[in-house]
Coordinates of C-alpha atoms in Angstrom, one line a residue:
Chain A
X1 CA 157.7 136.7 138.8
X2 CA 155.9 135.0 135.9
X3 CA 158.0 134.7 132.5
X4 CA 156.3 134.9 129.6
X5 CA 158.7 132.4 127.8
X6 CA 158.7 130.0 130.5
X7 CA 157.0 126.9 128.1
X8 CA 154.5 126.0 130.9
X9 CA 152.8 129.4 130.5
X10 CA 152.9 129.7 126.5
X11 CA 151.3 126.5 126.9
X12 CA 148.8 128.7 128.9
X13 CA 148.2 131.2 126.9
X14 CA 147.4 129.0 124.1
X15 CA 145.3 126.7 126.2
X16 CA 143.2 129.8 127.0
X17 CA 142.9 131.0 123.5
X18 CA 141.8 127.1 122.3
X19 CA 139.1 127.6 124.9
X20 CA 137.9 130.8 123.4
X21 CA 137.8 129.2 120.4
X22 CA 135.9 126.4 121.8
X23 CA 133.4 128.3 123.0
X24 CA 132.8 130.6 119.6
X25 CA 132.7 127.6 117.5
X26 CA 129.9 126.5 120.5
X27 CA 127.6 129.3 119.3
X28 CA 127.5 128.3 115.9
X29 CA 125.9 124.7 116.7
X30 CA 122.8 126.4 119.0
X31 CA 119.7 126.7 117.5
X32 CA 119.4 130.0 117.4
X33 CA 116.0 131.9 116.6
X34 CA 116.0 135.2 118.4
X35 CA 113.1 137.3 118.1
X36 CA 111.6 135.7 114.8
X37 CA 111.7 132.0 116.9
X38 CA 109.9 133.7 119.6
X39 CA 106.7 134.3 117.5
X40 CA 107.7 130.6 116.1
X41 CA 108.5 132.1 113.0
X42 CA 112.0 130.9 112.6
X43 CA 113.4 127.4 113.9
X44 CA 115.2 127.3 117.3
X45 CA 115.2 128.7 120.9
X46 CA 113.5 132.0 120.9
X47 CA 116.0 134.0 122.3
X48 CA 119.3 135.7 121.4
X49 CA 123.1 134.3 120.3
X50 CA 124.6 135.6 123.5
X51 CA 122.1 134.7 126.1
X52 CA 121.7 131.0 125.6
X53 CA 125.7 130.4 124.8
X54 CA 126.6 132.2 127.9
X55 CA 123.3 130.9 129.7
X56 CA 124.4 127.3 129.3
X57 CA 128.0 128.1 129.3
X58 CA 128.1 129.6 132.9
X59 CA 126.6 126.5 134.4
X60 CA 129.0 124.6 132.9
X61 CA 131.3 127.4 134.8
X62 CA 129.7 126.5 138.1
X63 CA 129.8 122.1 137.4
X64 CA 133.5 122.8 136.6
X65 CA 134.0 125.2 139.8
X66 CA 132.2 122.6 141.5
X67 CA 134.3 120.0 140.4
X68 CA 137.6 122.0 141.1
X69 CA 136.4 122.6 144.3
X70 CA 135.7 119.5 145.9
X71 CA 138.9 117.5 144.3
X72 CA 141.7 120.2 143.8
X73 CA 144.3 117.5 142.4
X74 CA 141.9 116.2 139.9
X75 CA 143.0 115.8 136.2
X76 CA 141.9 118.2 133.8
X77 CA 139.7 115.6 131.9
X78 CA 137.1 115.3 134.7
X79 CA 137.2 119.4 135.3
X80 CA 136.1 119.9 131.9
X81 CA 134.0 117.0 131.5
X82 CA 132.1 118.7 134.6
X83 CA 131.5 121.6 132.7
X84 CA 130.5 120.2 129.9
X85 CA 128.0 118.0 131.2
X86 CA 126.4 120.8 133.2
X87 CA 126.3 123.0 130.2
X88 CA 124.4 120.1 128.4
X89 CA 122.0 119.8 131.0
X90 CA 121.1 123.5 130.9
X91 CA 120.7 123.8 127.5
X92 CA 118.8 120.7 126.9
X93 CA 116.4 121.1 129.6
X94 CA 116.3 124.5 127.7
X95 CA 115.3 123.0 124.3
X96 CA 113.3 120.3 126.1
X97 CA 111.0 122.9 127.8
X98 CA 110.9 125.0 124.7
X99 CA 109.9 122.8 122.6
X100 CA 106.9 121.8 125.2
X101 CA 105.8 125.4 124.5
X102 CA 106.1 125.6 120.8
X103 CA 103.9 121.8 120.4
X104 CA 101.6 122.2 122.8
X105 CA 101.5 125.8 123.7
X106 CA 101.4 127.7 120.0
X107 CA 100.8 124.4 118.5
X108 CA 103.9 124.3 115.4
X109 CA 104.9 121.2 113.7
X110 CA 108.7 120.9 113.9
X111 CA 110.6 121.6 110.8
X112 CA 113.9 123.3 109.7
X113 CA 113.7 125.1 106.4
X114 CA 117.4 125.1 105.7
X115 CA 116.8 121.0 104.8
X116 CA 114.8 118.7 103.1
X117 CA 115.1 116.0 105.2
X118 CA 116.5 115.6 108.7
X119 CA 120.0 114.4 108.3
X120 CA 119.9 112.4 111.8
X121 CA 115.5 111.0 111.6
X122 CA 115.5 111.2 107.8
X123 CA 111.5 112.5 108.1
X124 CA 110.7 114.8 105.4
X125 CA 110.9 118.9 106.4
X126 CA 110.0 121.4 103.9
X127 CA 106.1 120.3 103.7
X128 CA 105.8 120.8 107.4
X129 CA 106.6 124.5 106.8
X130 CA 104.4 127.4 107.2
X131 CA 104.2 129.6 104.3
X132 CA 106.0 132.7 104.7
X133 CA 108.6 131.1 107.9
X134 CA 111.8 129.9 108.2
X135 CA 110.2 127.1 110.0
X136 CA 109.3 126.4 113.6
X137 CA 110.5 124.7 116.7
X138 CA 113.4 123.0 117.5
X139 CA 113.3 119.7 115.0
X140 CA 115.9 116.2 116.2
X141 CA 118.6 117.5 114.6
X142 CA 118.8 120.9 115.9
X143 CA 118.4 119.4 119.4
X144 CA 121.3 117.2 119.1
X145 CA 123.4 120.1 117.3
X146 CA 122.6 121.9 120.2
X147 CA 124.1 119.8 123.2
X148 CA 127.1 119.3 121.2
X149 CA 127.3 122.7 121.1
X150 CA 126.5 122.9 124.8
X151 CA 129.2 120.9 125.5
X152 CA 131.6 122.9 123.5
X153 CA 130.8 125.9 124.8
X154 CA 131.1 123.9 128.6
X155 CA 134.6 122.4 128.0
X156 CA 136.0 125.9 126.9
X157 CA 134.8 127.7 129.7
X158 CA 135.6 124.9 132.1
X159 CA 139.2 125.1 130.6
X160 CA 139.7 128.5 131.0
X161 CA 139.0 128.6 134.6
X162 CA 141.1 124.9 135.0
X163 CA 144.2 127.1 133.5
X164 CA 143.5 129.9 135.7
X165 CA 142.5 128.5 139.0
X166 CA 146.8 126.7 138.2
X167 CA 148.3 130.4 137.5
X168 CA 146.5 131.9 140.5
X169 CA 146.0 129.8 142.8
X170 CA 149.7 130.1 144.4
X171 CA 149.4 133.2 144.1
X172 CA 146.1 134.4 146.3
X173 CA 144.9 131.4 148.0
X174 CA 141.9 131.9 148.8
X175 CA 140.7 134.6 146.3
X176 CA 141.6 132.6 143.3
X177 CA 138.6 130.9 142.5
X178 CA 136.5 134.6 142.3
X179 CA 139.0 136.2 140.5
X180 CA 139.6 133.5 137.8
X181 CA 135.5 133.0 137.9
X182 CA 134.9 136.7 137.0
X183 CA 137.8 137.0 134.1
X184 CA 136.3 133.2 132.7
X185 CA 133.1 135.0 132.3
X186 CA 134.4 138.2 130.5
X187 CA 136.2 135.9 128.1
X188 CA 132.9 133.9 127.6
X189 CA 131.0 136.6 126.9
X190 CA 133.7 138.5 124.1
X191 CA 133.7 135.0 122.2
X192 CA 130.3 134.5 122.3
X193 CA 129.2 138.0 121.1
X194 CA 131.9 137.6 118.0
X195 CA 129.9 134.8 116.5
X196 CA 126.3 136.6 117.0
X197 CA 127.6 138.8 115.2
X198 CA 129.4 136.9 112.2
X199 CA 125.9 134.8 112.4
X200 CA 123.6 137.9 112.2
X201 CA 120.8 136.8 115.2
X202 CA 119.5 133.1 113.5
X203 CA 121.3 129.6 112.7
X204 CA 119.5 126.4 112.9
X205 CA 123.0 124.0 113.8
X206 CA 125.8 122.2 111.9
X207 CA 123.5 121.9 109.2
X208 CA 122.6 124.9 108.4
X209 CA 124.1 126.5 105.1
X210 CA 125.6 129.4 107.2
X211 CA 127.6 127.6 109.6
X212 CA 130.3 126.6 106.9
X213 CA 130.1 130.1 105.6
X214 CA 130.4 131.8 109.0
X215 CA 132.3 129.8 111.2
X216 CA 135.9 130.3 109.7
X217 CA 135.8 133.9 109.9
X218 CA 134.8 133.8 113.5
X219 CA 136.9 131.3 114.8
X220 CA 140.0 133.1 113.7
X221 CA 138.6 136.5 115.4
X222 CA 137.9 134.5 118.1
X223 CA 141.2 132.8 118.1
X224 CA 143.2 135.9 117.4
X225 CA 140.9 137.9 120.9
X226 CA 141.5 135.0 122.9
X227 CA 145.1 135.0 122.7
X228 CA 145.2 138.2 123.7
X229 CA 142.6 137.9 126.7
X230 CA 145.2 134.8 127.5
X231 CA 148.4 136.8 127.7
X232 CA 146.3 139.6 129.8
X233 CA 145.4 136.9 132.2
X234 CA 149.3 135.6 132.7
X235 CA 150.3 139.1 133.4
X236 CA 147.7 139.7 135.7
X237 CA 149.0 137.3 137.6
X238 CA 152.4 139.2 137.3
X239 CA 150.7 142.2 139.1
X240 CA 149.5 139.6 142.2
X241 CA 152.9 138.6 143.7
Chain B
X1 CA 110.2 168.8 111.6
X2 CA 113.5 170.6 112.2
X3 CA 116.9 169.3 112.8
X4 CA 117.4 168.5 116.4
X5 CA 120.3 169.4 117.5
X6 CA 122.6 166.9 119.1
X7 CA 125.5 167.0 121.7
X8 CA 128.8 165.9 118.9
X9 CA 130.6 163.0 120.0
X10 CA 133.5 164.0 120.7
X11 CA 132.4 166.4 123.6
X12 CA 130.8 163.1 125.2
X13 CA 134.0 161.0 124.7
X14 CA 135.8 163.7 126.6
X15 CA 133.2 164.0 129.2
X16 CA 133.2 160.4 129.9
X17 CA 136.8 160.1 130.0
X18 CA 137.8 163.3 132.0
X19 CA 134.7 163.2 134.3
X20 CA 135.0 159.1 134.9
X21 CA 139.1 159.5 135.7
X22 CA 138.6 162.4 137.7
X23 CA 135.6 160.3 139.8
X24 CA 138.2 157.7 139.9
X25 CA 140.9 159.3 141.1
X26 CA 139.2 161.0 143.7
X27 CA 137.0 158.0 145.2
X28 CA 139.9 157.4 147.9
X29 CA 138.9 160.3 149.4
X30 CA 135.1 159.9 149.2
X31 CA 133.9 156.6 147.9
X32 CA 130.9 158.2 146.2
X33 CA 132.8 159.9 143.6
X34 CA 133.8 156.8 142.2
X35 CA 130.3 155.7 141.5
X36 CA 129.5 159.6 140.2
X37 CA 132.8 159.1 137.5
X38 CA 131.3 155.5 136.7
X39 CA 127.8 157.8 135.8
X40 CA 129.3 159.9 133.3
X41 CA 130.7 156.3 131.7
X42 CA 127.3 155.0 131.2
X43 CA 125.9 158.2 129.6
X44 CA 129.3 157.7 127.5
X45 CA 129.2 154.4 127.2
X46 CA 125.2 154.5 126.2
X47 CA 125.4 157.3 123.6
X48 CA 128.3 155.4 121.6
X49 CA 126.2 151.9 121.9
X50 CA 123.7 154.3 119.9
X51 CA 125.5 155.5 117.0
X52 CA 126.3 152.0 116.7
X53 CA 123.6 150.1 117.4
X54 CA 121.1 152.5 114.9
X55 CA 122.6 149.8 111.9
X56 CA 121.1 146.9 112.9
X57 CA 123.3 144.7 114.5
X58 CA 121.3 142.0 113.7
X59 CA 121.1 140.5 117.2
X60 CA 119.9 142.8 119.1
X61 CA 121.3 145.7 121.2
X62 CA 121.9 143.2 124.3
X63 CA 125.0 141.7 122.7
X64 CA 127.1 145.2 122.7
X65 CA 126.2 145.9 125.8
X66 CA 127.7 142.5 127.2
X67 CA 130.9 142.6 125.2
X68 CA 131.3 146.2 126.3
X69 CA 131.7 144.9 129.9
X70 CA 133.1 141.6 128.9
X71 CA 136.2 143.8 127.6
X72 CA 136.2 146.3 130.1
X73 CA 136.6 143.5 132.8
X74 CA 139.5 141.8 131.2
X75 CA 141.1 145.2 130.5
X76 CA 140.2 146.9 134.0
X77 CA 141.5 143.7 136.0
X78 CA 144.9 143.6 133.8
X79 CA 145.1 147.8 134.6
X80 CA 144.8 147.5 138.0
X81 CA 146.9 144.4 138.7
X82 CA 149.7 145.1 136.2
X83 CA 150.7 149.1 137.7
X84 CA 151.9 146.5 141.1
X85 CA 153.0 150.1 143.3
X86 CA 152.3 152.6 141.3
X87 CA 148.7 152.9 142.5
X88 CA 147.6 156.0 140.4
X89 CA 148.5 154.6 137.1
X90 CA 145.9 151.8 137.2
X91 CA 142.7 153.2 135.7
X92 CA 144.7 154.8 132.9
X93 CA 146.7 151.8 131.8
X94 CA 143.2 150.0 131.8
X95 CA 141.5 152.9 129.7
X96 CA 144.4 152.1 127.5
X97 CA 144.3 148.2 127.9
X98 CA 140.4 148.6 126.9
X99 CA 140.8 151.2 123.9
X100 CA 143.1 148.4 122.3
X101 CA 141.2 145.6 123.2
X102 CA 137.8 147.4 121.4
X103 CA 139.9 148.5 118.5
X104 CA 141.2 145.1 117.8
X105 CA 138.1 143.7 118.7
X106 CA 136.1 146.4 116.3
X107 CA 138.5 145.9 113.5
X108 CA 138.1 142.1 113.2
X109 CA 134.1 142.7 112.9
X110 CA 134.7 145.3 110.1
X111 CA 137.4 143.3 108.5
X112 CA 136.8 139.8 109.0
X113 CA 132.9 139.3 109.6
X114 CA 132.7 142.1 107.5
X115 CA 129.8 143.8 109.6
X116 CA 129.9 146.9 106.9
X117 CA 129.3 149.2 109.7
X118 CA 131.0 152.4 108.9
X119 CA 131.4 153.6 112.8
X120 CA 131.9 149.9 113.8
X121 CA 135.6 150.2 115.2
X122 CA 135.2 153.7 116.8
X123 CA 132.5 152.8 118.3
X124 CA 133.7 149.6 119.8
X125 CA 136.8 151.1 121.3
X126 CA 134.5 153.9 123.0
X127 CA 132.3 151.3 124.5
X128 CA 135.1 148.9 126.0
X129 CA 136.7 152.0 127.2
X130 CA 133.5 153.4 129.1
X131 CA 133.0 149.6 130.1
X132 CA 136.1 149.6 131.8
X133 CA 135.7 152.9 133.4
X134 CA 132.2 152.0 134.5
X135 CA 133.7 148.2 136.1
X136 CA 136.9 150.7 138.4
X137 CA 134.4 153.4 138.8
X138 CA 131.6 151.4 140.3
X139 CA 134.4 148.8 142.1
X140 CA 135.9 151.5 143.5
X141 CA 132.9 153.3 145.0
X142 CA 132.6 149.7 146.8
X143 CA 136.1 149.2 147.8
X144 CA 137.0 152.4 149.0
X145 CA 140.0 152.9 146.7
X146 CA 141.1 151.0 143.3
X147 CA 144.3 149.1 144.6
X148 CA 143.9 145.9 143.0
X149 CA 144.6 143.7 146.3
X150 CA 141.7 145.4 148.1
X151 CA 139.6 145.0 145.1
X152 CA 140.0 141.3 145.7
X153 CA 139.1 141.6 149.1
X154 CA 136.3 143.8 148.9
X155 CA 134.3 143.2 145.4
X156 CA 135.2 139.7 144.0
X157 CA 135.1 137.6 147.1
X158 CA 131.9 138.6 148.0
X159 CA 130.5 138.2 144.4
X160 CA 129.8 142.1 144.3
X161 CA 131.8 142.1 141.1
X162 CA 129.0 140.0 139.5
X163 CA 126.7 143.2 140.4
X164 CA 128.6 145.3 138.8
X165 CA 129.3 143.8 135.3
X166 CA 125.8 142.8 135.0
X167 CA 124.0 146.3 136.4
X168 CA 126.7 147.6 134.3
X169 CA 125.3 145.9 131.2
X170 CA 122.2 146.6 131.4
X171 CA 122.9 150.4 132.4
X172 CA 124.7 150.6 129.2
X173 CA 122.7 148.8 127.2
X174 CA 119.2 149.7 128.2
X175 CA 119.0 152.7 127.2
X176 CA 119.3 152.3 123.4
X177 CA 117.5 149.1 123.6
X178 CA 114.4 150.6 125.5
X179 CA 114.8 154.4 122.5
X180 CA 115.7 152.6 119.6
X181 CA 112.6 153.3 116.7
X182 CA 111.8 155.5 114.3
X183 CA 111.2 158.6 116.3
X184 CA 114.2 157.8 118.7
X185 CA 116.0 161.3 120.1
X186 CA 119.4 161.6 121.6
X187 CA 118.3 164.1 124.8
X188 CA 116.1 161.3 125.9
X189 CA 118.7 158.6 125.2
X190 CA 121.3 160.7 127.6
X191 CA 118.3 160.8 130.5
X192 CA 117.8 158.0 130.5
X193 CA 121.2 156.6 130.3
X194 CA 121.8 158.9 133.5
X195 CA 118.8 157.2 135.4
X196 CA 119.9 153.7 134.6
X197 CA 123.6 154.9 135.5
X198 CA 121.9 156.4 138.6
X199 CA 119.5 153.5 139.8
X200 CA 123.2 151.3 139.4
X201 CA 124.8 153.5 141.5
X202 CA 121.9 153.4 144.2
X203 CA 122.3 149.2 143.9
X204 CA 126.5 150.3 144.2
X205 CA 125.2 152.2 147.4
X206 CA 123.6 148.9 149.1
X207 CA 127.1 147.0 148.3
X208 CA 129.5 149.9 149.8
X209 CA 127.3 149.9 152.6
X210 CA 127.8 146.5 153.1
X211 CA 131.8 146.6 152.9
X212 CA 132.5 150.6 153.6
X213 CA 129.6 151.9 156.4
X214 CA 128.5 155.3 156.3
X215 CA 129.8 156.5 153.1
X216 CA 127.6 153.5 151.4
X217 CA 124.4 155.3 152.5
X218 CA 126.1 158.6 150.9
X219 CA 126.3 156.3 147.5
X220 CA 122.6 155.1 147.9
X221 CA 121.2 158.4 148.9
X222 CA 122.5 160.4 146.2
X223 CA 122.1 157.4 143.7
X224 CA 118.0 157.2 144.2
X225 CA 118.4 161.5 144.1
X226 CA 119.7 161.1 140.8
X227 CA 117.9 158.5 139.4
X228 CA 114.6 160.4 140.7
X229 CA 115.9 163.5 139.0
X230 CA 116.9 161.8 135.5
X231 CA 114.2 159.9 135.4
X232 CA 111.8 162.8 135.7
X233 CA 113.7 164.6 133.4
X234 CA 113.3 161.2 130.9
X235 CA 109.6 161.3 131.6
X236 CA 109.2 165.4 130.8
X237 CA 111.1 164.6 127.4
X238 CA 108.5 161.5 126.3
X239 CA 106.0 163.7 127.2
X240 CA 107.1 166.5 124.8
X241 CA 108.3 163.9 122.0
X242 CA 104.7 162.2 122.2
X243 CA 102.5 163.8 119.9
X244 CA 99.6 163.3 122.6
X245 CA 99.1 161.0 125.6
X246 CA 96.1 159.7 126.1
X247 CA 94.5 157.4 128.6
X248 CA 93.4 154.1 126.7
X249 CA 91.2 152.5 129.7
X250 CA 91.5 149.2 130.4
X251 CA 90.6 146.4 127.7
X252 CA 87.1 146.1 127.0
X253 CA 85.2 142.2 128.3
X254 CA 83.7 142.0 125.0
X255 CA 85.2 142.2 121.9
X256 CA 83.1 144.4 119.2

């Protein structure tokens, strides 16, 4: 029987609600565009908060699984470092092809309309925007706001499944790895539907005017969820023995 | 145009509770009625994304219909796991487990985003609740009962569980995302909802035929039956909600 005050498993629980954390804190650095980016109307990926968090963040499940899998004693660090380099890879490769179709394809300048200038090239932004958008494409420092985001978003869900895959695992051999993958990805997708809505469908990255304004609110509904999805997963484990 | 009357919420919380435990409950005698109880979910589970989803959510009606499942699975795996013996108990503690989830859930997007949606945390504990119910229901139709340790067995090893959350997403979400507009009417929303429920639980039927045999093909018979049926039934009600349906041609070569 697992004991909810035993310290290891407090340690746990929180462990699993930083991750949830992680990853809603992840959504806020994507360059998000939704539908408006689609007709390159607004600047960043043309597609919705919750597919490309949990897009880039379930790769990073399957680098971390991966990783898990083939060296079961391995320390934490690499686990998660897995993850988050296999969410990075996704979601740059995402940006990277995007941004082929929005040069070359509708043929946009890049520019962000929540800056003057890029804070990371310096190049001049608002005279490369067309009148009546919220810019186009995904400019350098979206880009790089987004793979830090990927790799957020990577390192929480690789920890979630790290922490599971050690409560499990005694528990049902074999099975463990399924059962902690499915109840990873119900977490990921709670915390990264939160921020969508705190960031209402767009934000361009960590420097968009939004992100100071949102990201409180959602990390501590995020935090608050989490911590409960942590002490459900403990006592599922409870219900295995 | 006069006032269309609708079926009150209420009556559909109570059919997709009542009708989705009673599926549950019964599915260890006959598989199928699992996946029926996980049908009356979705129609549930689609009206409620709806009334919610008619404010703008602001991204997209997707989004509730992945949290909705995202919820249920947390709270339907703790249900089932967490009742250890007491077998029967399961799908209730999760409808209860997902209820508390949503409300908290729904109460922090009122409170703390501050989403100003007046239905927000109603609406959010109905929809992890049918979420749930449509994640046992649908397992349970492919397991053969809901006892948690055969649920292991029989749905998450083999992946089948990813089958379910997903078809279940998109059976809850699709219908409001497909409606939604000006001119959108509930009686097409519930048809619909029953022939995306219906075309999951033909999907279900290919699964339980893979882990149960014979009472699989039961599931995928009646499944493509249904979804047949509600989608005709979808199809009549476009017809006599269009003001006139016309045949368009294909797209002239030349432009005028």
């Amino acid at each position: 029987m697992i004991s909810l005050f035993d310290p290891v498993i407090l340690m746990d629980i929180l462990l699993i609600a930083i991750s949830g954390t992680l990853i809603c804190a992840a959504v806020h650095f994507i360059p998000v565009g939704g539908a408006p980016a689609a007709m390159a109307q607004a600047t960043g990926i043309g597609t919705g908060t919750v597919e490309l968090a949990a897009g880039s963040g379930l790769v990073g499940l399957i680098t971390a699984s991966y990783m898990y899998a083939k060296e079961p004693t391995i320390t934490m660090g690499l686990v998660l470092a897995a993850g988050a380099m296999g969410s990075m890879i996704m979601l740059a490769s995402t940006m990277l092809a995007g941004g082929l179709v929005y040069s070359f394809g509708v043929g946009v300048p890049f520019a962000s309309a929540q800056v003057k200038r890029d804070p990371i090239t310096g190049g001049r932004q608002d005279t490369y925007v067309s009148k009546g958008t919220q810019g186009q494409g995904i400019p350098t420092v979206c880009f790089v706001s987004g793979v830090i985001g990927a790799a957020l978003g990577g390192i929480g869900g690789a920890l979630i499944y790290y922490v599971l895959m050690g409560i499990y695992s005694p528990l049902i051999t074999s099975s463990a790895a399924a059962v902690a993958g499915v109840f990873t990805m119900g977490v990921f997708y709670v915390n990264s539907v939160i921020p969508s809505y705190g960031v209402g469908g767009t934000i361009e990255g960590f420097h968009d005017p939004k992100f100071r304004r949102v990201l409180p609110k959602d990390v501590a509904t995020s935090f608050v969820v989490s911590l409960i999805c942590g002490l459900v997963a403990v006592l599922i484990a409870g219900g295995m023995v | 145009m006069s006032e269309v009357k609708e079926v009150p919420p209420n009556t559909l919380v109570l059919f997709g509770i009542i009708g989705g435990l009673i599926g549950i409950y019964l599915s260890p005698y006959f598989p199928t009625f699992g996946a029926l109880g996980a049908l009356c979910a979705v129609i549930w589970g689609a009206e409620a994304v709806r009334r919610v989803a008619k404010y703008g959510l602001g991204t997209g009606v997707p989004s509730i219909g992945q949290i909705a499942l995202g919820m249920g699975i947390v709270a339907a795996m703790f249900g089932l796991s967490i009742v250890r013996d007491m077998t029967f108990a399961g799908p209730i503690v999760a409808l209860a487990t997902a209820s508390v989830i949503g409300f908290i859930i729904g109460w922090f997007a009122q409170n703390v985003i501050k989403m100003k949606i007046p239905v927000m945390i109603r609406c959010m504990t109905e929809i992890a609740a049918a979420g749930s119910l449509v994640i046992i229901g649908f397992s349970a139709a492919v397991a053969g009962n809901f006892e948690f340790g055969n649920l292991i067995k029989m749905v998450f090893d083999n992946g089948v569980m990813l089958v379910v959350f997903w078809f279940g997403a998109m059976a809850i979400l699709h219908p409001f995302n497909a409606c939604l507009g000006p001119d959108e009417k509930q009686k097409r929303l519930l048809f619909l909802a029953g022939s995306t429920g219906s075309a999951m639980m033909a999907v279900i039927g290919i699964a339980a035929v893979m882990t149960l045999g014979r009472s699989g093909a039961v599931t995928l018979l009646l499944g493509i039956i249904l979804w047949l049926i509600f989608y005709k039934k979808f199809w009549d009600e476009v017809y006599k909600d269009a003001a006139a349906v016309v045949g368009t041609g294909l797209i002239p070569k030349t432009e005028a």
